[in-house]
XYZ file of C-alpha atoms in Angstrom:
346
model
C 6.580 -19.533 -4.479
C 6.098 -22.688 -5.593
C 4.847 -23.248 -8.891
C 2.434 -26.093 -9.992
C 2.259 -27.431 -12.895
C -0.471 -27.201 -15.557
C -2.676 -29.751 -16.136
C -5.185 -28.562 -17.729
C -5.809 -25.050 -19.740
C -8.295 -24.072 -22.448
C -9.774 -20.621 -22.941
C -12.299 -19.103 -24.904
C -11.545 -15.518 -26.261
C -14.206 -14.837 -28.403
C -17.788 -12.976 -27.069
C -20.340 -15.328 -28.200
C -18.612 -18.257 -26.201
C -20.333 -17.836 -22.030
C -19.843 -21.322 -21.209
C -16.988 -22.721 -18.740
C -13.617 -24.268 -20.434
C -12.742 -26.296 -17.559
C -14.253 -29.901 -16.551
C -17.641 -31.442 -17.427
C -19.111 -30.457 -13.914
C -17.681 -26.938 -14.352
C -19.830 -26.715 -17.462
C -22.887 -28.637 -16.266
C -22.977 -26.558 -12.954
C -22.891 -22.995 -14.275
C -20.032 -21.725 -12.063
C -21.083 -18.476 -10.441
C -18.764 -15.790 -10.322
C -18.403 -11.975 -8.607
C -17.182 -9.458 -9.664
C -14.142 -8.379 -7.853
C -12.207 -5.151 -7.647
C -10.083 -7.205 -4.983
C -9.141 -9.809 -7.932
C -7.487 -7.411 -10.053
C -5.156 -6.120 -7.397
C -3.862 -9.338 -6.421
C -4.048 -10.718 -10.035
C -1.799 -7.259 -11.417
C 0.862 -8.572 -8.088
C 0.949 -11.611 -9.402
C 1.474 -10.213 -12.895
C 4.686 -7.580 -11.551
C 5.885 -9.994 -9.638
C 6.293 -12.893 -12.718
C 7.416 -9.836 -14.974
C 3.881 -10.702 -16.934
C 3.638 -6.584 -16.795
C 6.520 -6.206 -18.674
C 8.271 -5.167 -15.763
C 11.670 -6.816 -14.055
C 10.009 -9.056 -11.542
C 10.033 -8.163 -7.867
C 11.388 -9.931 -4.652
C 9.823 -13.019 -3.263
C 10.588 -11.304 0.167
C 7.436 -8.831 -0.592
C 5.551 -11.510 -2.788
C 4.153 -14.204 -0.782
C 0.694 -15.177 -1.471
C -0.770 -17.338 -4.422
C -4.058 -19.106 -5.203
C -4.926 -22.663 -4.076
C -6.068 -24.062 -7.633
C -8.206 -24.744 -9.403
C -10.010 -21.382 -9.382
C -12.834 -20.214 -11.536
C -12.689 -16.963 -13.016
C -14.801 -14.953 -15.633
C -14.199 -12.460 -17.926
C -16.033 -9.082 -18.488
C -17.705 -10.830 -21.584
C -19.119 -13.330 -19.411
C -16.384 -15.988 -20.448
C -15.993 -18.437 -17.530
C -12.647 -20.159 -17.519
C -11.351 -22.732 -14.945
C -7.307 -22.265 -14.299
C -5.594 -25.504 -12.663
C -2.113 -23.631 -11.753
C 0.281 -20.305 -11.523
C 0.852 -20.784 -15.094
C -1.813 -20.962 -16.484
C -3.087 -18.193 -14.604
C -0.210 -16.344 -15.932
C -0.546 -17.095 -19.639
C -4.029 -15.714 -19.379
C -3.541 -12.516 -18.042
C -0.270 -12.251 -20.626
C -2.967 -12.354 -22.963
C -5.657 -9.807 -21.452
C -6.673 -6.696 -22.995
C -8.995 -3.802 -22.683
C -11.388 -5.543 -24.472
C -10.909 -8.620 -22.420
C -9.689 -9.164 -19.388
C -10.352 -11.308 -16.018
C -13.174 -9.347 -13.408
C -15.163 -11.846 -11.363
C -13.666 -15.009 -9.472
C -15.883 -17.734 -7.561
C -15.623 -17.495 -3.680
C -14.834 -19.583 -1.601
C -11.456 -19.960 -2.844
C -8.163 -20.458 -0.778
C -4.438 -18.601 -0.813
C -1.517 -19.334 0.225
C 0.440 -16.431 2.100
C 3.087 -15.836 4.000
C 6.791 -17.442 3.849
C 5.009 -20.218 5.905
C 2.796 -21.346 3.408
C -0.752 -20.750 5.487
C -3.616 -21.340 3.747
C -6.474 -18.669 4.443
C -10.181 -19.257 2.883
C -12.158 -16.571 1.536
C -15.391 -16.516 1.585
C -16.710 -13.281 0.273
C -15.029 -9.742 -1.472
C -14.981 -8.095 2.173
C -12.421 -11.517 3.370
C -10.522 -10.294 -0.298
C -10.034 -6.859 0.608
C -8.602 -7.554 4.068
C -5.725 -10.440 2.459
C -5.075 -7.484 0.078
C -4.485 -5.015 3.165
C -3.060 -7.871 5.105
C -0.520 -8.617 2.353
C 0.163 -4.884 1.937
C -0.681 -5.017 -1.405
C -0.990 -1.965 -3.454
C -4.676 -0.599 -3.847
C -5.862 2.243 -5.450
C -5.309 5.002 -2.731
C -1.793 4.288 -2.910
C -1.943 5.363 -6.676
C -4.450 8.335 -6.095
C -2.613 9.995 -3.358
C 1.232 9.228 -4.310
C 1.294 8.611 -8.123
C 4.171 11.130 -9.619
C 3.302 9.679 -13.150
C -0.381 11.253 -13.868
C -2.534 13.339 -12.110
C -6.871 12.949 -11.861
C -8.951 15.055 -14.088
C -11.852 16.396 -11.850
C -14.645 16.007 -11.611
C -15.061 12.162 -10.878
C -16.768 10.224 -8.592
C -15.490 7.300 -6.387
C -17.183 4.251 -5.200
C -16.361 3.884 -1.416
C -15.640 0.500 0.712
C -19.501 1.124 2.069
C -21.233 1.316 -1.552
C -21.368 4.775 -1.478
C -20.963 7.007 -4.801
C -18.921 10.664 -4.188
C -18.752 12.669 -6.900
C -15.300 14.925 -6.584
C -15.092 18.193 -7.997
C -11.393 18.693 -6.951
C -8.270 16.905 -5.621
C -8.744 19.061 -2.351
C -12.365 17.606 -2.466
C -10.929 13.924 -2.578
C -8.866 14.908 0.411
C -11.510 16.251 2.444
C -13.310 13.055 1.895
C -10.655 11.327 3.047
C -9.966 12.890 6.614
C -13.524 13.051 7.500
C -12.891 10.194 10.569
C -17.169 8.910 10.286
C -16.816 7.473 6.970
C -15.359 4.177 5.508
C -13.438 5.946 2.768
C -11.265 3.066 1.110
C -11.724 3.597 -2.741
C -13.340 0.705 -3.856
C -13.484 1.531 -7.747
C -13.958 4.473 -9.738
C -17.105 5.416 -12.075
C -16.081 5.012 -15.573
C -15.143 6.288 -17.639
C -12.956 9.111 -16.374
C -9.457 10.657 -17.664
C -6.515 10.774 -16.510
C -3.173 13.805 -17.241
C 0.293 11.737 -17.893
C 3.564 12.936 -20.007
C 0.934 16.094 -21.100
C -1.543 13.994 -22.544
C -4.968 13.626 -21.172
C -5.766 9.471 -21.176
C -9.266 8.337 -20.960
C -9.795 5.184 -18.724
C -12.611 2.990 -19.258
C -12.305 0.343 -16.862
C -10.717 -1.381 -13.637
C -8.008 -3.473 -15.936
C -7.003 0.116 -17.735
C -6.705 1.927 -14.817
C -4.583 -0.830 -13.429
C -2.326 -1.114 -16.314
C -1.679 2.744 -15.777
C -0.402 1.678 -12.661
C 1.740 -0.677 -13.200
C 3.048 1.057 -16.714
C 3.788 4.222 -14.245
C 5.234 2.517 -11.185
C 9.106 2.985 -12.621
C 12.235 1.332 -10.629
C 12.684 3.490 -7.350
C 8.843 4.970 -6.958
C 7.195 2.157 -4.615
C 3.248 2.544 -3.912
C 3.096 2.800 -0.133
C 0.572 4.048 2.065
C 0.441 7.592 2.996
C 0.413 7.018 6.637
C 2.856 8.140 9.152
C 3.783 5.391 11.167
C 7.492 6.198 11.533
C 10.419 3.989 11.678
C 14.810 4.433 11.522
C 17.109 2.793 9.678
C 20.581 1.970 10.227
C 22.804 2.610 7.030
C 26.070 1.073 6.313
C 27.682 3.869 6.983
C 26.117 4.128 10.615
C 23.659 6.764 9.553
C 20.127 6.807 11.828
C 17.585 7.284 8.395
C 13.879 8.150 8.763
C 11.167 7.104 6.455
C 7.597 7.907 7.121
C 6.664 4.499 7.185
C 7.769 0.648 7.104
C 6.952 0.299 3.735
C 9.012 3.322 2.096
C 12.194 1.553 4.123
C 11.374 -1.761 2.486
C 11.186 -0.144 -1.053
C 14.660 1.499 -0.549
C 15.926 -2.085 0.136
C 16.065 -2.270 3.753
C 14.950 -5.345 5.808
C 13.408 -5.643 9.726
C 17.061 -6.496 10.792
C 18.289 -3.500 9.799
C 15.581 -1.461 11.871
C 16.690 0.964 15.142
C 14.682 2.757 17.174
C 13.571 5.675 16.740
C 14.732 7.203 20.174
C 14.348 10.981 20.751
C 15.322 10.588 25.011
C 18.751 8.724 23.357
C 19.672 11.948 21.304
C 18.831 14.559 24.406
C 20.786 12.481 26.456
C 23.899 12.576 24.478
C 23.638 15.728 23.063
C 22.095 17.947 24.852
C 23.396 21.249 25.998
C 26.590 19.976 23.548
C 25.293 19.977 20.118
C 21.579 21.480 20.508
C 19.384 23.494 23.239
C 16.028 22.962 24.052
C 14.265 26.423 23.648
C 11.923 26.366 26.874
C 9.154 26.383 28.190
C 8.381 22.884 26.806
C 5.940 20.293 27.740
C 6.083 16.906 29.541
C 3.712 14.020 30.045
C 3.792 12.104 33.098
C 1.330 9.222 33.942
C -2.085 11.079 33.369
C -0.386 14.551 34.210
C 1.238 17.410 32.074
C 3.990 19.348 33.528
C 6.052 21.950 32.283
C 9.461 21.613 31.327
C 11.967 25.123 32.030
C 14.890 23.796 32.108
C 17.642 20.847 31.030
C 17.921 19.737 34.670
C 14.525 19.343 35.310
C 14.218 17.512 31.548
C 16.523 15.077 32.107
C 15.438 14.229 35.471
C 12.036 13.008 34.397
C 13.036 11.200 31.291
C 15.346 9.298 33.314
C 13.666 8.669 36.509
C 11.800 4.956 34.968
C 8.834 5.491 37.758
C 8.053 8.994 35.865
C 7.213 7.044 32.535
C 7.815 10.790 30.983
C 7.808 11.851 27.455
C 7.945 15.345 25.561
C 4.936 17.016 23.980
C 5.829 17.834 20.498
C 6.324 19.800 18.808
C 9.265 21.606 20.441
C 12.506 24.088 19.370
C 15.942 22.916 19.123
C 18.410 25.151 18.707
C 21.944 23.805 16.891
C 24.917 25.604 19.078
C 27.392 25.176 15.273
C 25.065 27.878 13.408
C 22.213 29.131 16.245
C 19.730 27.750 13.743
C 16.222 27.131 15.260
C 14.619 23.760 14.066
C 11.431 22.336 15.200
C 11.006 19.023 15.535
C 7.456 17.417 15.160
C 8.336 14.076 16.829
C 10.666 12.023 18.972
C 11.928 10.151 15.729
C 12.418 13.153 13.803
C 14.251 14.726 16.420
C 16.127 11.147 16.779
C 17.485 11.688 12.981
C 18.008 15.270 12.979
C 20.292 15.353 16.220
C 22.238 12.004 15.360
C 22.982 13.108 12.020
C 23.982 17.224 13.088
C 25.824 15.532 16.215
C 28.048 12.908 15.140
């Protein structure tokens, strides 16, 4: 990412000052600012991946957005401050606090993202929240359903993406909200204050920038904050190994890159193994066009996965048995049965 350089920076930590440090106009015109729950998350990437957090610095291959300066930000004092470059962007928030600390930004603005360098305009929060999702930045789900370094204190509520208020009495509670399939259930912010459980001490959190320092303080080497969504995929090792992770983004975290993705292919591992390294425990399932037919015997399998005009594939879940042990597995998917039979078979 290239970095610009500063040309001009002044700042203004103190409460009484509510007036803009940038330009003349900046000050004349009264820049209005939003507050922006958006802002935070891209401005705490920005600080992990400049090691502002205190952190080593991550890869440029998962960090590729930055602002098109000058931007106008404000702080939760009211402080308006006009930032002409990266680094002066990052000497601010190398300075933020508790007490003080960066929560609205003026929209429009412009990024840059992508290894290509495209610049993308944003108009409004909503436009902020989708360059976050687009960028696969790290929101708050990630942290409320996969953090392993503190757990919620219930009750709390949640502000959803709609502007809606929950109050949670439970972490089952906060689950339930989240599966119901009517509702816009992105956590926008929480309602603070609210406390949080780490290394047996219970932690009050009082705003957006504390909770997001948690975050980052808690996200050690080796615990990467992906979504909880199963959307498989398989890696290739270097020893020849077929790996599964749940999604793209737990593969990228363990250091693997798009070239070193396989597919996931269950028909593959019946094909080669079957009837030599695993049975099939029948009846099973099979889809074909809009039909269902069922499945008695290996014969019969392998003649509709391999007939192309059939465009079959199993219904999962289904029994394997391994023929080394007579152990009964079942598999849940075509890619978990892809992993499980390469790695038993070869």
């Amino acid at each position: 990412m290239k970095k610009m350089r500063i040309l001009v920076f002044c700042m203004a930590f103190l409460a009484t000052i509510t007036t803009s440090c940038g330009d003349k106009d900046a000050i004349e015109n009264k820049v209005d600012t939003q507050n922006s729950t958006a802002l935070r998350l891209a401005l705490n990437e920005i600080k992990r991946a400049n090691s502002a957090s205190g952190r080593a610095p991550i890869s440029s291959d998962t960090y590729d957005f930055d602002f098109v300066y000058p931007i106008n930000v404000s702080f939760n004092n009211g402080t308006t401050l006009t930032v002409f470059s990266t680094a002066g962007l990052l000497s601010v928030l190398s300075d933020e606090n508790s007490d003080l600390y960066i929560s609205e930004i003026s929209f429009p603005f412009q990024l840059v993202t992508g290894p290509a360098g495209s610049t993308t305009t944003v108009a409004n929060e909503t436009e902020f929240w989708t360059t976050i999702e687009e960028q696969e930045i790290a929101t708050i789900d990630n942290y409320v359903f996969s953090s392993s370094c503190f757990e919620m204190v219930y009750p709390l509520s949640i502000v959803t993406a709609n502007g809606q208020t929950v109050s949670l009495a439970s972490q089952q509670a906060l689950y339930d909200l989240f599966t119901n399939p009517t509702q816009n259930n992105i956590v926008y912010d929480f309602v603070y204050p609210f406390s949080v459980i780490s290394g047996n001490q219970t932690i009050e959190i009082n705003n957006v920038y504390e909770y997001n320092e948690l975050n980052l303080a808690c996200n050690p080497d080796g615990i990467c904050p992906c979504p909880t969504v199963y959307e498989p995929v398989c890696v290739q090792t270097s020893t020849g190994q077929i790996q599964l992770y749940p999604n793209a983004c737990t593969a990228y975290c363990e250091g693997y890159t798009d070239s070193d993705f396989v597919v996931c292919d269950g028909n593959n591992a019946i094909n080669s193994y079957l009837g030599i390294c695993f049975n099939i425990q029948y009846p099973i399932q099979v889809s074909v066009g809009a039909a269902i037919e069922n499945v008695n015997t290996d014969s019969q399998l392998l003649g509709l996965l391999n007939d192309p005009a059939s465009n079959a594939s199993i219904v999962y879940p289904i029994n394997i048995e391994i023929l080394q042990n007579g152990s009964v597995i079942e598999m849940p998917d075509a890619a978990i049965l892809s992993v499980t039979v390469n790695s038993l078979c070869n």
